[in-house]
PDB file of C-alpha atoms in Angstrom:
ATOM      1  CA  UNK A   1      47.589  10.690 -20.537  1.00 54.00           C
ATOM      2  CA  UNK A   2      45.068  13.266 -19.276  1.00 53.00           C
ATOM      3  CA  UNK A   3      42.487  11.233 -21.102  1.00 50.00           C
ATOM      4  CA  UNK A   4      43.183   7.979 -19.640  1.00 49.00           C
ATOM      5  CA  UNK A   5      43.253   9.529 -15.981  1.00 50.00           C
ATOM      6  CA  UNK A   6      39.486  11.256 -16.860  1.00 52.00           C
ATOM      7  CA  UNK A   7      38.569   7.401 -18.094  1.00 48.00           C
ATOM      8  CA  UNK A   8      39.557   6.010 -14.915  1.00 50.00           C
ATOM      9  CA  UNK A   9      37.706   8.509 -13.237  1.00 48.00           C
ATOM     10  CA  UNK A  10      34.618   8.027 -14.711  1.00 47.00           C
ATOM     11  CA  UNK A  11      34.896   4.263 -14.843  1.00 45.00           C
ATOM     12  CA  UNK A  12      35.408   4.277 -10.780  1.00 43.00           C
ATOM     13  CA  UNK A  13      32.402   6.343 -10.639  1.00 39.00           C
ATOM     14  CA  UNK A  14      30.489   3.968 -12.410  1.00 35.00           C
ATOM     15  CA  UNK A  15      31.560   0.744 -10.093  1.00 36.00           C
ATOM     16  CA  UNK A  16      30.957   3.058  -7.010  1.00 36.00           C
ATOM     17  CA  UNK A  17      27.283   4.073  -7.768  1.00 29.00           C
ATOM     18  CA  UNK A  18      26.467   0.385  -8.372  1.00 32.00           C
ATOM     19  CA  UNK A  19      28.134  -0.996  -5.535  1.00 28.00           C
ATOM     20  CA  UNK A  20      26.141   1.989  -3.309  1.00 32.00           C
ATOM     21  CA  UNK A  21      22.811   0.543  -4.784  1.00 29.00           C
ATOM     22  CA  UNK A  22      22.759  -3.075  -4.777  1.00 32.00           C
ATOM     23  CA  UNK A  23      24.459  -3.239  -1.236  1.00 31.00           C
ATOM     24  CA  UNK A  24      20.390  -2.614  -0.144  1.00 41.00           C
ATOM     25  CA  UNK A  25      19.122  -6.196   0.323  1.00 47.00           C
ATOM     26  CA  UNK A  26      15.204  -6.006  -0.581  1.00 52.00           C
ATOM     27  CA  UNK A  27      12.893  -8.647   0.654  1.00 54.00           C
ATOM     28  CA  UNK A  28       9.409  -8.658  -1.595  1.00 53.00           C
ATOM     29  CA  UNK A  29       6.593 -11.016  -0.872  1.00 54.00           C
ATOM     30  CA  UNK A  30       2.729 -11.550  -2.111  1.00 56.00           C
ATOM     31  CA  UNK A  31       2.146 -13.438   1.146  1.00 63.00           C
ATOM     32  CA  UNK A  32      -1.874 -13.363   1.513  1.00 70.00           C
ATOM     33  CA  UNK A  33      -1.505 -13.294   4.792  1.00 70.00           C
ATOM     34  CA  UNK A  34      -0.760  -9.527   4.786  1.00 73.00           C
ATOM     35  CA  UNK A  35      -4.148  -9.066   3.078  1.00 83.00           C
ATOM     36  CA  UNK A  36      -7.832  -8.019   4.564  1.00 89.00           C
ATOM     37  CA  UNK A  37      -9.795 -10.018   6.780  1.00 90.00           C
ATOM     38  CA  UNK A  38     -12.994 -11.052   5.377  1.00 90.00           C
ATOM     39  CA  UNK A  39     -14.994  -9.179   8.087  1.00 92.00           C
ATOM     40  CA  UNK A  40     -13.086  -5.972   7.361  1.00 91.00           C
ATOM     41  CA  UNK A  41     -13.725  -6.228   3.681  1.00 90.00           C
ATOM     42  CA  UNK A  42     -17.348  -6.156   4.530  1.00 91.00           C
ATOM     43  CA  UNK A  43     -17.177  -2.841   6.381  1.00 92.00           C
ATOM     44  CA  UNK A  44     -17.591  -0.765   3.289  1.00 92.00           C
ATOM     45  CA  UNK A  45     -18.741  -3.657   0.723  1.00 92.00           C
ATOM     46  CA  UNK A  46     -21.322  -2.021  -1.603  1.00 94.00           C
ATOM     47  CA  UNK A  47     -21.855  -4.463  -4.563  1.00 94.00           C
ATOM     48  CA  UNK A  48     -23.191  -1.840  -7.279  1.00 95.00           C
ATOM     49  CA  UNK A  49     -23.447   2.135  -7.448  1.00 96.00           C
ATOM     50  CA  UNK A  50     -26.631   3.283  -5.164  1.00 96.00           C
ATOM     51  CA  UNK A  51     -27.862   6.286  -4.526  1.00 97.00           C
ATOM     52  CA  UNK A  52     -28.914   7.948  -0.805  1.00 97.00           C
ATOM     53  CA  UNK A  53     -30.733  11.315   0.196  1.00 97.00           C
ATOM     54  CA  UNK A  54     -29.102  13.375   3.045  1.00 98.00           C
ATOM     55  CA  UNK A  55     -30.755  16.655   4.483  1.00 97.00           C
ATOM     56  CA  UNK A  56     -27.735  19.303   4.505  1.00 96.00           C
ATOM     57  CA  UNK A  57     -28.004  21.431   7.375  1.00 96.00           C
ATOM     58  CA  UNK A  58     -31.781  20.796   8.117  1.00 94.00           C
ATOM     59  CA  UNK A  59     -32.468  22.300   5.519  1.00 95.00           C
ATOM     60  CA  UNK A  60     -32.207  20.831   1.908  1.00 96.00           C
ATOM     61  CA  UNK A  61     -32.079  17.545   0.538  1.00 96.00           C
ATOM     62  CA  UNK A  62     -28.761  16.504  -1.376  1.00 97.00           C
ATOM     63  CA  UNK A  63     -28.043  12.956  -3.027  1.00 97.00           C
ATOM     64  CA  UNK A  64     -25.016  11.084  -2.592  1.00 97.00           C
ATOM     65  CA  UNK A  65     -23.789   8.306  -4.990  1.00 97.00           C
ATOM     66  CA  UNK A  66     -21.845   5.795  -3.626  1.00 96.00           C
ATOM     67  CA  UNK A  67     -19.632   3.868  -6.501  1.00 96.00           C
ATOM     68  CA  UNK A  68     -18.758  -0.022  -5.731  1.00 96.00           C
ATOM     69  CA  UNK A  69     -15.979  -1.210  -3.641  1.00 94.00           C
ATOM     70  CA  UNK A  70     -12.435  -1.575  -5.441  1.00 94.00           C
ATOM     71  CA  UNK A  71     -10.377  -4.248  -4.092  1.00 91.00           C
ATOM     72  CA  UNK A  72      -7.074  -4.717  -5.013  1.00 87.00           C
ATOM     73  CA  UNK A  73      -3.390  -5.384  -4.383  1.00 81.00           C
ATOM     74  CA  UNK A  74       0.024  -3.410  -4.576  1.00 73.00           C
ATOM     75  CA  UNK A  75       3.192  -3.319  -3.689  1.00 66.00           C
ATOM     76  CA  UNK A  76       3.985   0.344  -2.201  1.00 59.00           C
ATOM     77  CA  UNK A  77       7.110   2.328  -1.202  1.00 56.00           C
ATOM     78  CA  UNK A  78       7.566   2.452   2.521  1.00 53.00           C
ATOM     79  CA  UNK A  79       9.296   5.984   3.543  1.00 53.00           C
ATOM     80  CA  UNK A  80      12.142   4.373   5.272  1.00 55.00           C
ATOM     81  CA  UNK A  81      12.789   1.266   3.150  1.00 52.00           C
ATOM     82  CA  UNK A  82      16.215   2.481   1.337  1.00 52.00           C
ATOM     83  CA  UNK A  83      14.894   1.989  -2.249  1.00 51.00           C
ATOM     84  CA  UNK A  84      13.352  -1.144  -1.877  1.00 55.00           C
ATOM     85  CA  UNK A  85       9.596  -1.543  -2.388  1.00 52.00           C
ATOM     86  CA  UNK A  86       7.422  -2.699   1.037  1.00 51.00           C
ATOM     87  CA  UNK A  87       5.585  -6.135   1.085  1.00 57.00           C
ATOM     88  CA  UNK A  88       2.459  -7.009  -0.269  1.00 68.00           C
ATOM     89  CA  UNK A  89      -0.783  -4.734   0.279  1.00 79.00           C
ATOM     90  CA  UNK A  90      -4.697  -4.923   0.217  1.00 86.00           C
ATOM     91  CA  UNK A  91      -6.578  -2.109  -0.162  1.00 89.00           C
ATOM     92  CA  UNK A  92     -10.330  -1.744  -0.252  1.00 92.00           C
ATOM     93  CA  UNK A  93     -11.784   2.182  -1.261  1.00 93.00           C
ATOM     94  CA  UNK A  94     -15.417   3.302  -1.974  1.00 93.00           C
ATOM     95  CA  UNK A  95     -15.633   6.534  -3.816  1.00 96.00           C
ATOM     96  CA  UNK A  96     -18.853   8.451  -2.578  1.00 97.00           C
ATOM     97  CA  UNK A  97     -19.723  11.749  -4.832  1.00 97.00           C
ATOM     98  CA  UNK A  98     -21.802  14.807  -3.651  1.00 96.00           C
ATOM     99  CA  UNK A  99     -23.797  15.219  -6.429  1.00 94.00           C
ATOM    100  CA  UNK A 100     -24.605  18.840  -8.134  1.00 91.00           C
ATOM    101  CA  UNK A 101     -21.047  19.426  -6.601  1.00 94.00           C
ATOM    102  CA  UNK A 102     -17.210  18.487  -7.596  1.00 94.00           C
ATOM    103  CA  UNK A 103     -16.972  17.061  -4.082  1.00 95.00           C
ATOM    104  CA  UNK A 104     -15.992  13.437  -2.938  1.00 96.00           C
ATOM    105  CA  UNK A 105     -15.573  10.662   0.132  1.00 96.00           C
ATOM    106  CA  UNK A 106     -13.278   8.342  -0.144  1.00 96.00           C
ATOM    107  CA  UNK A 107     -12.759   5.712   2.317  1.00 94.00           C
ATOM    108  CA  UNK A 108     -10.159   3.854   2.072  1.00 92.00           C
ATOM    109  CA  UNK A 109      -9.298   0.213   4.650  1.00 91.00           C
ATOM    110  CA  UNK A 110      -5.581  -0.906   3.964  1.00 87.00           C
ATOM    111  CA  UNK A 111      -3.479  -3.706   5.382  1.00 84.00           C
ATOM    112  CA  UNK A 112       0.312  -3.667   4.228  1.00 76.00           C
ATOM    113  CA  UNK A 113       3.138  -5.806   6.166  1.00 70.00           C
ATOM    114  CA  UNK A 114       0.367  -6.591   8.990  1.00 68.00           C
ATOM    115  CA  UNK A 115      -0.312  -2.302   9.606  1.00 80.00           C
ATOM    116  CA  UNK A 116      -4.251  -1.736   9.637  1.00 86.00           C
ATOM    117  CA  UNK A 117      -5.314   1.466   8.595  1.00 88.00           C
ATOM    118  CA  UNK A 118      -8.746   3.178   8.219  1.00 92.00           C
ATOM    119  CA  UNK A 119      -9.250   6.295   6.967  1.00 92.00           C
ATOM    120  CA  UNK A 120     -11.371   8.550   5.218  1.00 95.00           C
ATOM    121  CA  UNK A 121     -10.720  11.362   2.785  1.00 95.00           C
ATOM    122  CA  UNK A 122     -12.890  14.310   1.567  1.00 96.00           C
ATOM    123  CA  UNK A 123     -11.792  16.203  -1.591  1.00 96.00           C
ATOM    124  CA  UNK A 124     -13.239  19.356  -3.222  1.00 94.00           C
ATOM    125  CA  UNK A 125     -11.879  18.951  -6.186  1.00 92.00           C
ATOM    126  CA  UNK A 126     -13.099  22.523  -7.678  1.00 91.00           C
ATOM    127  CA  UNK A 127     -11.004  24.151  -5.154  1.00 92.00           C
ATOM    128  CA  UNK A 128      -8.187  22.082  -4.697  1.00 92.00           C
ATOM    129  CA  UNK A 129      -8.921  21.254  -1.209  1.00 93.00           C
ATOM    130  CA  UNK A 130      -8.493  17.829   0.557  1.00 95.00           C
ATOM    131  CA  UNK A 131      -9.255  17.000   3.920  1.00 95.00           C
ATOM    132  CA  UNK A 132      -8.561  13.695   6.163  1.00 95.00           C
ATOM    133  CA  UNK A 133     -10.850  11.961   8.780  1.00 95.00           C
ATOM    134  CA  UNK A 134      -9.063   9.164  11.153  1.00 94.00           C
ATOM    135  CA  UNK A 135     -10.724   6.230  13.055  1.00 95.00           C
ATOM    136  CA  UNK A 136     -11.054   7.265  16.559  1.00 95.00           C
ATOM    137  CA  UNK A 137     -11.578   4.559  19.810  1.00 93.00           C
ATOM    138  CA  UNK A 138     -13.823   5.626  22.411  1.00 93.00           C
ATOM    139  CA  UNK A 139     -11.556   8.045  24.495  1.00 93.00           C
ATOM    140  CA  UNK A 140     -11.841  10.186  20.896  1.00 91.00           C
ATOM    141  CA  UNK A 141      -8.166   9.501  19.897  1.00 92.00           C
ATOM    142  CA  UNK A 142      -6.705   8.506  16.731  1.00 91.00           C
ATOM    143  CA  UNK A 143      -6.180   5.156  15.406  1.00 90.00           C
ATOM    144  CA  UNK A 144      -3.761   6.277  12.719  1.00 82.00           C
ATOM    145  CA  UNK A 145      -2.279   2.642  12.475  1.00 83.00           C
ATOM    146  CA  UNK A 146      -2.821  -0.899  14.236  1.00 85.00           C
ATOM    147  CA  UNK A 147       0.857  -2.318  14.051  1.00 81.00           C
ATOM    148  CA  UNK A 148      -0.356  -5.654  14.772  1.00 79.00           C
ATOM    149  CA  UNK A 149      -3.399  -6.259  12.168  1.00 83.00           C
ATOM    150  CA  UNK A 150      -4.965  -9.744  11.890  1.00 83.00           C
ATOM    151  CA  UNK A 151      -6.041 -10.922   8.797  1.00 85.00           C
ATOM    152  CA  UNK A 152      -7.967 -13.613  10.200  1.00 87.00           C
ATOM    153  CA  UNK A 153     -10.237 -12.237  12.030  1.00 88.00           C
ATOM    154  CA  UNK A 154     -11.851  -8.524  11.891  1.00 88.00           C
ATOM    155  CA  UNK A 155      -9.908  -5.649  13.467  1.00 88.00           C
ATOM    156  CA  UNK A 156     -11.750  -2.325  13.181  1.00 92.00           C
ATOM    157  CA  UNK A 157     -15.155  -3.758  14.223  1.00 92.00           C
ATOM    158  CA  UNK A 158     -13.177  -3.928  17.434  1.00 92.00           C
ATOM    159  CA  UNK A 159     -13.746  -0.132  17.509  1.00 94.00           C
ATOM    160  CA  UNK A 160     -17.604  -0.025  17.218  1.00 96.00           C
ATOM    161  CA  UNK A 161     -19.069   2.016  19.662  1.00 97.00           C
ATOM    162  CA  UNK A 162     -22.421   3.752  21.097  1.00 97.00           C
ATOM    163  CA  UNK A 163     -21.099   7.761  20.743  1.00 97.00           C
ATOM    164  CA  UNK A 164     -23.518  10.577  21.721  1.00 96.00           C
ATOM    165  CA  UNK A 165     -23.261  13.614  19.794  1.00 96.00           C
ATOM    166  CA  UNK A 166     -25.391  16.631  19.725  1.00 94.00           C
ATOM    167  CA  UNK A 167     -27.910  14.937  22.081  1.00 94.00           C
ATOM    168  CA  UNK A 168     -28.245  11.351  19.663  1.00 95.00           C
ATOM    169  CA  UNK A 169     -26.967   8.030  20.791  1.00 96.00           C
ATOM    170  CA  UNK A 170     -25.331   6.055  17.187  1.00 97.00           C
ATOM    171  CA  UNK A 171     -24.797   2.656  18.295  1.00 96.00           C
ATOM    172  CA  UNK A 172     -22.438   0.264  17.019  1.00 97.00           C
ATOM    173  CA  UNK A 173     -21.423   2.852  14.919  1.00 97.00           C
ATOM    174  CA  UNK A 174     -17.641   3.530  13.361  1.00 97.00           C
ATOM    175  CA  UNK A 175     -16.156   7.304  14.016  1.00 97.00           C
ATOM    176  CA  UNK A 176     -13.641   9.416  12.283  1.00 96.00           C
ATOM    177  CA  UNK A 177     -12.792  12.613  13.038  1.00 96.00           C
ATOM    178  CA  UNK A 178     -11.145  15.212  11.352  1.00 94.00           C
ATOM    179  CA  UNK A 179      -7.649  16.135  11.345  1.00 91.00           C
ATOM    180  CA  UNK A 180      -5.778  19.332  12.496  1.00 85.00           C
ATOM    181  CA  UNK A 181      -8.628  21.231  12.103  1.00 84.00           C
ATOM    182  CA  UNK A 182      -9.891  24.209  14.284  1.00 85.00           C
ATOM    183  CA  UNK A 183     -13.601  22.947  14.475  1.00 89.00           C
ATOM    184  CA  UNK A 184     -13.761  19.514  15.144  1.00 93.00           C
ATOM    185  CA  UNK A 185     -15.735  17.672  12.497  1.00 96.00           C
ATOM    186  CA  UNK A 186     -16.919  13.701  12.628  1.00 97.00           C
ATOM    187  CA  UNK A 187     -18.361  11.046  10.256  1.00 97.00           C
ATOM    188  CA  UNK A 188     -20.076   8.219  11.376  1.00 98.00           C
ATOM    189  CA  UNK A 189     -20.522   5.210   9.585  1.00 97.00           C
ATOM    190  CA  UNK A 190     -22.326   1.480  10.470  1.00 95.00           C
ATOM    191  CA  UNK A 191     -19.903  -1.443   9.740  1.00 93.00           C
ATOM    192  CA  UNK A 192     -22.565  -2.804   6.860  1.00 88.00           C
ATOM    193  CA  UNK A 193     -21.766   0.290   5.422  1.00 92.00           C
ATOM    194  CA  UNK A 194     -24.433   3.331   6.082  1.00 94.00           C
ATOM    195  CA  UNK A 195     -23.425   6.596   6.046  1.00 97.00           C
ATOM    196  CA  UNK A 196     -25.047   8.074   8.865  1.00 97.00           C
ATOM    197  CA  UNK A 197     -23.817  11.621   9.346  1.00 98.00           C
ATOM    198  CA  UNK A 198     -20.908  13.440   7.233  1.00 97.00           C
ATOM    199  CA  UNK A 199     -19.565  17.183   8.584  1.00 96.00           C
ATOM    200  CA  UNK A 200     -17.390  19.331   7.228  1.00 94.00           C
ATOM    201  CA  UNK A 201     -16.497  23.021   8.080  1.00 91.00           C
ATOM    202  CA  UNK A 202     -20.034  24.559   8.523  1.00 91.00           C
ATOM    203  CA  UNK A 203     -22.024  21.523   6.962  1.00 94.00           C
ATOM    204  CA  UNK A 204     -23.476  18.314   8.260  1.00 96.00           C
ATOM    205  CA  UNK A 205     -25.326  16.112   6.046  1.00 97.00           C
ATOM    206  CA  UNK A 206     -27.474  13.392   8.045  1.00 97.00           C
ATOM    207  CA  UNK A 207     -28.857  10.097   6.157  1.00 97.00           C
ATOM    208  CA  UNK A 208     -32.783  10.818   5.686  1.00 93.00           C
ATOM    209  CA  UNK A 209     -33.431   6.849   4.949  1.00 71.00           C
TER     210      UNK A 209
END
């Protein structure tokens, strides 16, 4: 008898735990409309690994390699989406490496569900370090997300702008700074993708081309 109680048990169990998970009703789409704009794509487009000289500090020259643009499409896991996967992304990254050192940039352009994001992402790989830069507008705030991203037309050339720092004028330039850091730190990119000026900590590395 005590057998056929435990059974019961566990066979209750059983219906309860599926009838807790499939009660979440997922909605999963590769709509292309969720995906880059063709302008945006072109931001960071590099076509083949190249190779560009940057004085560190005023002082010595340093190469960076930039590897091509990868493209591609995912579905990813939205924080608050129950156990059901978010819609459709595009995501275009460029991998940038400090060479000599274990260092890398990353930039990384993502649309997912119509929420733009530009970022970029420096890792030290040799001492487990990683550090983020966002897309600022021109009052120097964040643009962590654009909730209402276009995929028609281009939405972070919208934040181009002239910005003077340390007595130069970049124009039509893209900025990120760095986050929750003491020091304030910036890159500075131009949308054909040129690195212009990279600073981290107590470096700065400015494009000598």
């Amino acid at each position: 008898m005590q057998l056929f109680k435990n059974l019961s048990l566990i066979t209750t169990t059983i219906i309860l735990t599926i009838t807790l998970t499939s009660c979440v009703n997922c909605l999963r789409t590769n709509d292309e409309s969720y995906y880059l704009s063709l302008q945006d794509k072109k931001i960071n487009q590099v076509s083949e690994q190249v190779q560009k000289k940057y004085l560190k500090n005023n002082t010595s020259e340093v190469t960076f390699t930039f590897e091509p643009t990868n493209l591609f499409q995912e579905d990813i896991r939205a924080s608050n989406d129950e156990g059901c996967y978010s819609d459709w992304c595009e995501q275009s990254t460029n991998n940038i490496y400090i060479d000599g050192t274990d260092k890398t940039i990353k930039l990384n352009i993502r649309s997912c569900m119509n929420n733009g994001l530009f970022e970029v992402h420096f890792f030290d790989n040799a001492n487990n370090y990683h550090q983020s830069y966002y897309l600022i507008n021109q009052e120097l705030q964040d643009v962590t997300t654009i909730a209402s991203y276009n995929s028609s037309v281009s939405t972070f050339l919208n934040f181009t702008q002239d910005f003077l720092y340390k007595n130069t004028i970049y124009k039509n330039v893209l900025v990120f700074k760095s986050w929750n850091t003491v020091e304030t730190n910036y890159i500075i990119i131009e949308p054909d993708f040129n690195l212009i000026l990279f600073e981290h900590q107590n470096d700065e590395y400015k494009l000598t081309e």
